[in-house]
Short mmCIF file of C-alpha atoms and ligand atoms in Angstrom, two decimals:
data_model
loop_
_atom_site.label_atom_id
_atom_site.label_comp_id
_atom_site.label_asym_id
_atom_site.label_seq_id
_atom_site.Cartn_x
_atom_site.Cartn_y
_atom_site.Cartn_z
CA UNK A 1 -95.89 -104.00 96.75
CA UNK A 2 -94.94 -100.52 97.79
CA UNK A 3 -95.70 -97.33 95.91
CA UNK A 4 -93.96 -94.10 96.89
CA UNK A 5 -96.02 -91.02 96.05
CA UNK A 6 -94.05 -87.76 96.25
CA UNK A 7 -95.69 -84.35 96.64
CA UNK A 8 -98.61 -86.14 98.27
CA UNK A 9 -100.11 -82.98 99.79
CA UNK A 10 -100.60 -81.37 96.39
CA UNK A 11 -103.67 -81.71 94.19
CA UNK A 12 -102.71 -84.92 92.40
CA UNK A 13 -100.99 -86.48 95.42
CA UNK A 14 -104.08 -85.83 97.57
CA UNK A 15 -106.28 -87.29 94.84
CA UNK A 16 -104.23 -90.50 94.89
CA UNK A 17 -104.52 -90.58 98.69
CA UNK A 18 -108.28 -90.25 98.35
CA UNK A 19 -108.59 -93.40 96.18
CA UNK A 20 -105.81 -95.48 97.75
CA UNK A 21 -108.22 -97.91 99.44
CA UNK A 22 -109.54 -98.90 96.00
CA UNK A 23 -106.11 -100.47 95.35
CA UNK A 24 -105.58 -102.87 98.27
CA UNK A 25 -102.79 -104.78 96.50
CA UNK A 26 -100.48 -101.84 97.17
CA UNK A 27 -98.90 -100.36 100.25
CA UNK A 28 -98.72 -96.61 99.78
CA UNK A 29 -95.97 -94.43 101.15
CA UNK A 30 -97.22 -90.86 100.87
CA UNK A 31 -94.49 -88.27 101.16
CA UNK A 32 -94.34 -84.51 100.81
CA UNK A 33 -91.42 -82.21 101.45
CA UNK A 34 -91.44 -82.85 105.23
CA UNK A 35 -91.11 -86.62 104.79
CA UNK A 36 -88.98 -86.66 101.66
CA UNK A 37 -87.48 -83.57 100.09
CA UNK A 38 -86.91 -84.78 96.55
CA UNK A 39 -84.21 -82.11 96.11
CA UNK A 40 -82.02 -84.00 98.61
CA UNK A 41 -80.33 -86.73 96.59
CA UNK A 42 -78.86 -88.54 99.61
CA UNK A 43 -82.24 -88.65 101.34
CA UNK A 44 -83.91 -89.93 98.17
CA UNK A 45 -81.30 -92.67 97.83
CA UNK A 46 -81.62 -93.69 101.48
CA UNK A 47 -85.42 -93.63 101.37
CA UNK A 48 -85.63 -95.72 98.19
CA UNK A 49 -83.00 -98.22 99.41
CA UNK A 50 -84.99 -98.71 102.61
CA UNK A 51 -88.45 -99.00 101.05
CA UNK A 52 -87.53 -100.85 97.82
CA UNK A 53 -90.65 -99.59 96.02
CA UNK A 54 -92.38 -101.37 93.18
CA UNK A 55 -93.12 -97.93 91.72
CA UNK A 56 -92.64 -94.22 92.34
CA UNK A 57 -95.27 -91.66 91.31
CA UNK A 58 -93.83 -88.16 91.21
CA UNK A 59 -96.58 -85.67 92.04
CA UNK A 60 -94.10 -83.17 93.49
CA UNK A 61 -93.39 -80.12 91.39
CA UNK A 62 -92.91 -76.38 91.35
CA UNK A 63 -96.27 -75.34 89.84
CA UNK A 64 -96.48 -71.57 90.39
CA UNK A 65 -96.30 -70.68 86.68
CA UNK A 66 -96.04 -66.88 87.06
CA UNK A 67 -93.83 -66.89 90.17
CA UNK A 68 -91.40 -69.20 88.36
CA UNK A 69 -90.40 -66.32 86.08
CA UNK A 70 -88.69 -64.80 89.15
CA UNK A 71 -87.76 -68.05 90.93
CA UNK A 72 -86.01 -69.77 88.07
CA UNK A 73 -83.43 -71.55 90.24
CA UNK A 74 -85.99 -73.02 92.61
CA UNK A 75 -88.26 -74.11 89.73
CA UNK A 76 -85.29 -75.82 88.05
CA UNK A 77 -84.22 -77.46 91.30
CA UNK A 78 -87.65 -79.08 91.82
CA UNK A 79 -88.78 -79.69 88.24
CA UNK A 80 -85.43 -80.80 86.84
CA UNK A 81 -82.67 -81.57 89.34
CA UNK A 82 -84.92 -83.36 91.84
CA UNK A 83 -86.31 -85.49 89.01
CA UNK A 84 -82.74 -86.65 88.35
CA UNK A 85 -82.56 -87.72 92.02
CA UNK A 86 -85.75 -89.75 91.65
CA UNK A 87 -84.55 -91.31 88.41
CA UNK A 88 -81.28 -92.34 90.07
CA UNK A 89 -83.20 -93.82 93.00
CA UNK A 90 -85.39 -95.80 90.58
CA UNK A 91 -82.33 -96.98 88.67
CA UNK A 92 -80.71 -98.32 91.84
CA UNK A 93 -83.84 -100.08 93.12
CA UNK A 94 -85.44 -101.15 89.82
CA UNK A 95 -88.62 -99.20 90.63
CA UNK A 96 -91.00 -98.20 87.85
CA UNK A 97 -91.36 -94.45 87.54
CA UNK A 98 -94.46 -92.42 86.69
CA UNK A 99 -93.83 -88.72 86.24
CA UNK A 100 -96.28 -85.91 85.47
CA UNK A 101 -95.59 -83.21 82.94
CA UNK A 102 -97.50 -80.41 81.29
CA UNK A 103 -99.18 -78.99 78.19
CA UNK A 104 -97.12 -75.82 78.81
CA UNK A 105 -94.27 -77.51 76.91
CA UNK A 106 -96.02 -76.49 73.71
CA UNK A 107 -95.95 -73.04 72.10
CA UNK A 108 -99.65 -73.14 71.28
CA UNK A 109 -99.29 -72.33 67.59
CA UNK A 110 -101.18 -75.44 66.44
CA UNK A 111 -104.93 -75.54 66.04
CA UNK A 112 -105.39 -79.32 66.25
CA UNK A 113 -104.68 -81.44 69.35
CA UNK A 114 -101.01 -81.95 70.23
CA UNK A 115 -99.53 -85.44 69.79
CA UNK A 116 -96.73 -86.81 71.96
CA UNK A 117 -94.28 -86.42 69.07
CA UNK A 118 -95.11 -82.81 68.28
CA UNK A 119 -92.28 -80.32 68.69
CA UNK A 120 -92.02 -78.86 72.19
CA UNK A 121 -91.19 -75.19 72.59
CA UNK A 122 -92.03 -74.00 76.11
CA UNK A 123 -92.81 -70.30 76.48
CA UNK A 124 -92.21 -69.97 80.23
CA UNK A 125 -89.65 -70.83 82.92
CA UNK A 126 -92.12 -73.37 84.34
CA UNK A 127 -92.46 -75.03 80.92
CA UNK A 128 -88.70 -75.02 80.31
CA UNK A 129 -87.94 -76.63 83.69
CA UNK A 130 -90.66 -79.26 83.19
CA UNK A 131 -89.14 -80.07 79.79
CA UNK A 132 -85.71 -80.42 81.40
CA UNK A 133 -87.24 -82.90 83.85
CA UNK A 134 -88.69 -84.95 80.98
CA UNK A 135 -85.40 -84.91 79.08
CA UNK A 136 -83.52 -86.14 82.16
CA UNK A 137 -85.89 -89.09 82.46
CA UNK A 138 -85.72 -89.99 78.78
CA UNK A 139 -81.89 -89.98 78.86
CA UNK A 140 -81.88 -92.91 81.26
CA UNK A 141 -82.96 -96.47 80.71
CA UNK A 142 -85.29 -96.78 83.66
CA UNK A 143 -88.84 -97.97 83.02
CA UNK A 144 -90.71 -94.70 83.02
CA UNK A 145 -94.04 -93.29 81.97
CA UNK A 146 -94.39 -89.54 81.55
CA UNK A 147 -97.97 -88.25 81.53
CA UNK A 148 -98.45 -84.73 80.23
CA UNK A 149 -101.65 -83.20 81.50
CA UNK A 150 -103.37 -79.81 81.42
CA UNK A 151 -105.39 -77.36 83.54
CA UNK A 152 -105.46 -79.60 86.63
CA UNK A 153 -108.07 -78.93 89.32
CA UNK A 154 -109.47 -80.80 92.31
CA UNK A 155 -111.16 -80.33 95.66
CA UNK A 156 -107.66 -80.06 97.21
CA UNK A 157 -105.18 -77.22 97.48
CA UNK A 158 -105.31 -74.04 95.46
CA UNK A 159 -106.58 -74.21 91.93
CA UNK A 160 -108.55 -72.36 89.30
CA UNK A 161 -111.95 -73.80 90.24
CA UNK A 162 -111.62 -72.82 93.89
CA UNK A 163 -110.33 -69.35 92.94
CA UNK A 164 -113.28 -68.82 90.59
CA UNK A 165 -115.81 -69.78 93.28
CA UNK A 166 -114.18 -67.38 95.74
CA UNK A 167 -114.00 -64.50 93.24
CA UNK A 168 -117.52 -65.22 92.00
CA UNK A 169 -118.82 -64.84 95.54
CA UNK A 170 -116.89 -61.60 96.09
CA UNK A 171 -117.52 -59.77 92.80
CA UNK A 172 -120.36 -58.77 90.48
CA UNK A 173 -118.41 -59.41 87.31
CA UNK A 174 -115.14 -60.91 86.12
CA UNK A 175 -113.18 -60.59 82.89
CA UNK A 176 -111.87 -64.01 81.85
CA UNK A 177 -109.52 -64.84 78.98
CA UNK A 178 -111.39 -66.38 76.06
CA UNK A 179 -108.55 -66.75 73.55
CA UNK A 180 -106.59 -69.47 75.40
CA UNK A 181 -107.99 -72.89 74.65
CA UNK A 182 -107.21 -76.21 76.31
CA UNK A 183 -108.93 -78.85 78.42
CA UNK A 184 -109.58 -78.81 82.16
CA UNK A 185 -108.52 -82.04 83.86
CA UNK A 186 -109.95 -83.38 87.10
CA UNK A 187 -107.06 -84.68 89.23
CA UNK A 188 -109.29 -87.50 90.51
CA UNK A 189 -109.55 -88.89 86.96
CA UNK A 190 -105.79 -88.70 86.43
CA UNK A 191 -105.20 -90.36 89.81
CA UNK A 192 -107.34 -93.33 88.70
CA UNK A 193 -105.49 -93.64 85.40
CA UNK A 194 -102.11 -93.69 87.16
CA UNK A 195 -103.28 -96.31 89.63
CA UNK A 196 -104.97 -98.43 86.94
CA UNK A 197 -101.71 -98.48 84.95
CA UNK A 198 -99.81 -99.60 88.06
CA UNK A 199 -102.45 -102.20 88.90
CA UNK A 200 -102.22 -103.71 85.38
CA UNK A 201 -98.42 -103.61 85.54
CA UNK A 202 -98.30 -105.38 88.89
CA UNK A 203 -100.10 -108.36 87.36
CA UNK A 204 -98.23 -108.31 84.04
CA UNK A 205 -95.07 -106.20 83.78
CA UNK A 206 -95.47 -105.96 79.98
CA UNK A 207 -98.50 -103.74 80.61
CA UNK A 208 -96.14 -101.04 81.86
CA UNK A 209 -95.39 -99.58 78.44
CA UNK A 210 -92.74 -96.86 78.88
CA UNK A 211 -93.03 -93.58 77.02
CA UNK A 212 -94.70 -90.18 76.92
CA UNK A 213 -98.50 -90.01 77.06
CA UNK A 214 -101.00 -87.18 76.89
CA UNK A 215 -103.92 -87.16 79.30
CA UNK A 216 -106.61 -84.58 79.93
CA UNK A 217 -110.35 -84.85 80.18
CA UNK A 218 -112.27 -85.03 76.87
CA UNK A 219 -113.44 -81.89 75.11
CA UNK A 220 -112.18 -78.37 74.64
CA UNK A 221 -112.72 -75.08 76.51
CA UNK A 222 -111.37 -71.59 76.90
CA UNK A 223 -110.80 -70.23 80.42
CA UNK A 224 -113.97 -68.21 79.79
CA UNK A 225 -115.97 -71.39 78.99
CA UNK A 226 -114.46 -73.07 82.05
CA UNK A 227 -115.48 -70.21 84.34
CA UNK A 228 -119.00 -70.03 82.87
CA UNK A 229 -119.40 -73.78 83.47
CA UNK A 230 -118.13 -73.50 87.06
CA UNK A 231 -120.72 -70.85 87.94
CA UNK A 232 -123.54 -72.58 86.04
CA UNK A 233 -122.96 -75.98 87.69
CA UNK A 234 -122.08 -74.71 91.19
CA UNK A 235 -125.21 -72.51 91.29
CA UNK A 236 -125.99 -69.63 93.61
CA UNK A 237 -123.16 -67.41 92.32
CA UNK A 238 -124.34 -64.09 90.95
CA UNK A 239 -121.37 -62.99 88.92
CA UNK A 240 -121.30 -62.00 85.27
CA UNK A 241 -118.41 -63.48 83.27
CA UNK A 242 -117.10 -61.26 80.46
CA UNK A 243 -114.76 -62.60 77.76
CA UNK A 244 -111.44 -60.74 77.45
CA UNK A 245 -108.29 -61.16 75.33
CA UNK A 246 -104.95 -62.39 76.68
CA UNK A 247 -103.51 -59.01 75.67
CA UNK A 248 -105.75 -57.21 78.15
CA UNK A 249 -104.74 -59.56 81.01
CA UNK A 250 -100.93 -59.58 80.94
CA UNK A 251 -99.22 -62.16 83.18
CA UNK A 252 -95.48 -62.61 83.93
CA UNK A 253 -95.43 -66.01 82.18
CA UNK A 254 -96.63 -66.59 78.61
CA UNK A 255 -99.11 -69.39 78.18
CA UNK A 256 -99.93 -71.32 75.00
CA UNK A 257 -102.99 -69.98 73.15
CA UNK A 258 -103.90 -73.55 72.23
CA UNK A 259 -102.85 -76.63 74.23
CA UNK A 260 -105.47 -79.29 73.61
CA UNK A 261 -103.84 -82.71 73.91
CA UNK A 262 -104.43 -85.71 71.64
CA UNK A 263 -105.10 -88.64 73.95
CA UNK A 264 -105.28 -91.53 71.46
CA UNK A 265 -102.04 -93.13 72.63
CA UNK A 266 -102.96 -93.45 76.31
CA UNK A 267 -106.48 -94.60 75.43
CA UNK A 268 -105.33 -97.41 73.15
CA UNK A 269 -102.24 -98.50 75.11
CA UNK A 270 -104.03 -98.84 78.43
CA UNK A 271 -107.62 -99.37 77.21
CA UNK A 272 -109.00 -96.47 79.20
CA UNK A 273 -112.04 -94.29 78.71
CA UNK A 274 -111.78 -90.61 79.52
CA UNK A 275 -114.65 -88.57 81.00
CA UNK A 276 -115.89 -85.36 79.33
CA UNK A 277 -114.56 -82.30 81.20
CA UNK A 278 -117.98 -80.92 82.18
CA UNK A 279 -119.00 -84.29 83.69
CA UNK A 280 -115.86 -84.40 85.82
CA UNK A 281 -116.32 -80.76 86.79
CA UNK A 282 -119.75 -81.71 88.17
CA UNK A 283 -118.13 -84.41 90.34
CA UNK A 284 -115.57 -81.97 91.75
CA UNK A 285 -118.08 -79.16 92.31
CA UNK A 286 -120.46 -81.42 94.20
CA UNK A 287 -117.55 -82.32 96.52
CA UNK A 288 -116.71 -78.65 96.99
CA UNK A 289 -120.34 -77.82 97.71
CA UNK A 290 -120.51 -80.65 100.22
CA UNK A 291 -117.36 -79.33 101.93
CA UNK A 292 -118.79 -75.78 101.98
CA UNK A 293 -121.98 -77.01 103.65
CA UNK A 294 -120.19 -78.97 106.39
N1 NAP B 1 -101.77 -77.62 88.34
C1 NAP B 1 -101.90 -77.65 87.03
O1 NAP B 1 -102.72 -76.92 86.45
C2 NAP B 1 -101.06 -78.57 86.21
C3 NAP B 1 -101.22 -78.57 84.82
C4 NAP B 1 -100.43 -79.43 84.05
C5 NAP B 1 -99.51 -80.27 84.66
N2 NAP B 1 -99.37 -80.23 86.01
C6 NAP B 1 -98.37 -81.12 86.63
O2 NAP B 1 -99.08 -82.06 87.41
C7 NAP B 1 -98.30 -82.45 88.55
C8 NAP B 1 -99.14 -82.31 89.81
O3 NAP B 1 -99.54 -80.95 89.93
P1 NAP B 1 -100.38 -80.44 91.18
O4 NAP B 1 -101.30 -79.38 90.68
O5 NAP B 1 -100.91 -81.60 91.95
O6 NAP B 1 -99.21 -79.72 92.00
P2 NAP B 1 -99.29 -79.05 93.45
O7 NAP B 1 -100.67 -79.05 93.95
O8 NAP B 1 -98.52 -77.78 93.36
O9 NAP B 1 -98.48 -80.10 94.34
C9 NAP B 1 -97.10 -80.25 94.30
C10 NAP B 1 -96.65 -80.74 95.65
O10 NAP B 1 -95.23 -80.95 95.63
C11 NAP B 1 -94.71 -80.43 96.84
N3 NAP B 1 -93.28 -80.16 96.74
C12 NAP B 1 -92.67 -79.02 96.32
N4 NAP B 1 -91.34 -79.13 96.45
C13 NAP B 1 -91.10 -80.37 96.95
C14 NAP B 1 -89.92 -81.06 97.30
N5 NAP B 1 -88.72 -80.51 97.18
N6 NAP B 1 -90.04 -82.31 97.80
C15 NAP B 1 -91.25 -82.89 97.95
N7 NAP B 1 -92.41 -82.28 97.63
C16 NAP B 1 -92.33 -81.03 97.14
C17 NAP B 1 -95.53 -79.16 97.05
O11 NAP B 1 -95.38 -78.66 98.35
P3 NAP B 1 -95.58 -77.06 98.56
O12 NAP B 1 -97.01 -76.78 98.22
O13 NAP B 1 -95.25 -76.89 100.00
O14 NAP B 1 -94.62 -76.38 97.62
C18 NAP B 1 -96.92 -79.72 96.78
O15 NAP B 1 -97.48 -80.36 97.92
C19 NAP B 1 -97.06 -81.56 88.50
O16 NAP B 1 -96.00 -82.28 87.93
C20 NAP B 1 -97.44 -80.42 87.60
O17 NAP B 1 -96.32 -79.86 86.94
C21 NAP B 1 -100.13 -79.41 86.79
#
């Protein structure tokens, strides 16, 4: 059974590559833009027709939230139009589709965790294009699972944790936003959930329950809390973290002040347990420390 993973050099794609040997029932086809540009509909069609995948996991995306405000067309091309190409490819081959979406679909005006059915009102170009991608999937009748996640980090690529470690080593103090609240999510945990769903579904197709699901690690944090935890767990960084307001750190894209996700649906549907964010952060930081000491 073949699984095509797109965007496989990104954080989530690399995290799936890292655990692939734990799922020997599958043959993985890891692709990034060089192997399969998902914006090229003809290439996608040809690739899918040749490989006849059991499932496609779309880890490819335009994820530069601030840059997207200026690169609207490119963000739309990757987060919306290319998703239509993948959906069409899945329709033609009967492949199951797992797509990743974001907490930035929400406006952040709630103060209790967001459910899958809560109203979406993205505040940024990135959020709008990700919503367009979701809508395109839901318009079709292919078997698809959309997993909305938040604040993704890993030992791969560029991400908040790696930026914090670098800045913490360079500076004496940092001002970090303390009035935006969400949940950090370790890409390695999400990778396991995706693969566990596919593993269950390969044995019993009824276990592939289509729909939208929310997934993040357990718990709640502000960016300030997240940064404090990174320095505390990593150790050896002598940098003071000062809480600041969003208003004193203006960014091109608006972000939700509150984007904690309610994860009940994914937990009950697929019988999964979700690690607490600080525990997963420890796992990632020990990998980063190991890499730094090599
Ligand atoms: N990062 C977060 O904090 C976060 C939060 C919530 C949800 N998400 C969602 O989670 C998913 C995974 O995010 P991530 O952090 O793993 O993303 P990422 O690290 O930015 O990886 C995305 C990958 O897709 C590749 N890509 C871009 N255009 C492509 C194309 N036309 N064809 C094929 N591949 C292409 C990128 O290549 P280049 O690097 O060369 O562009 C990159 O390797 C995304 O759907 C994202 O929207 C992320």
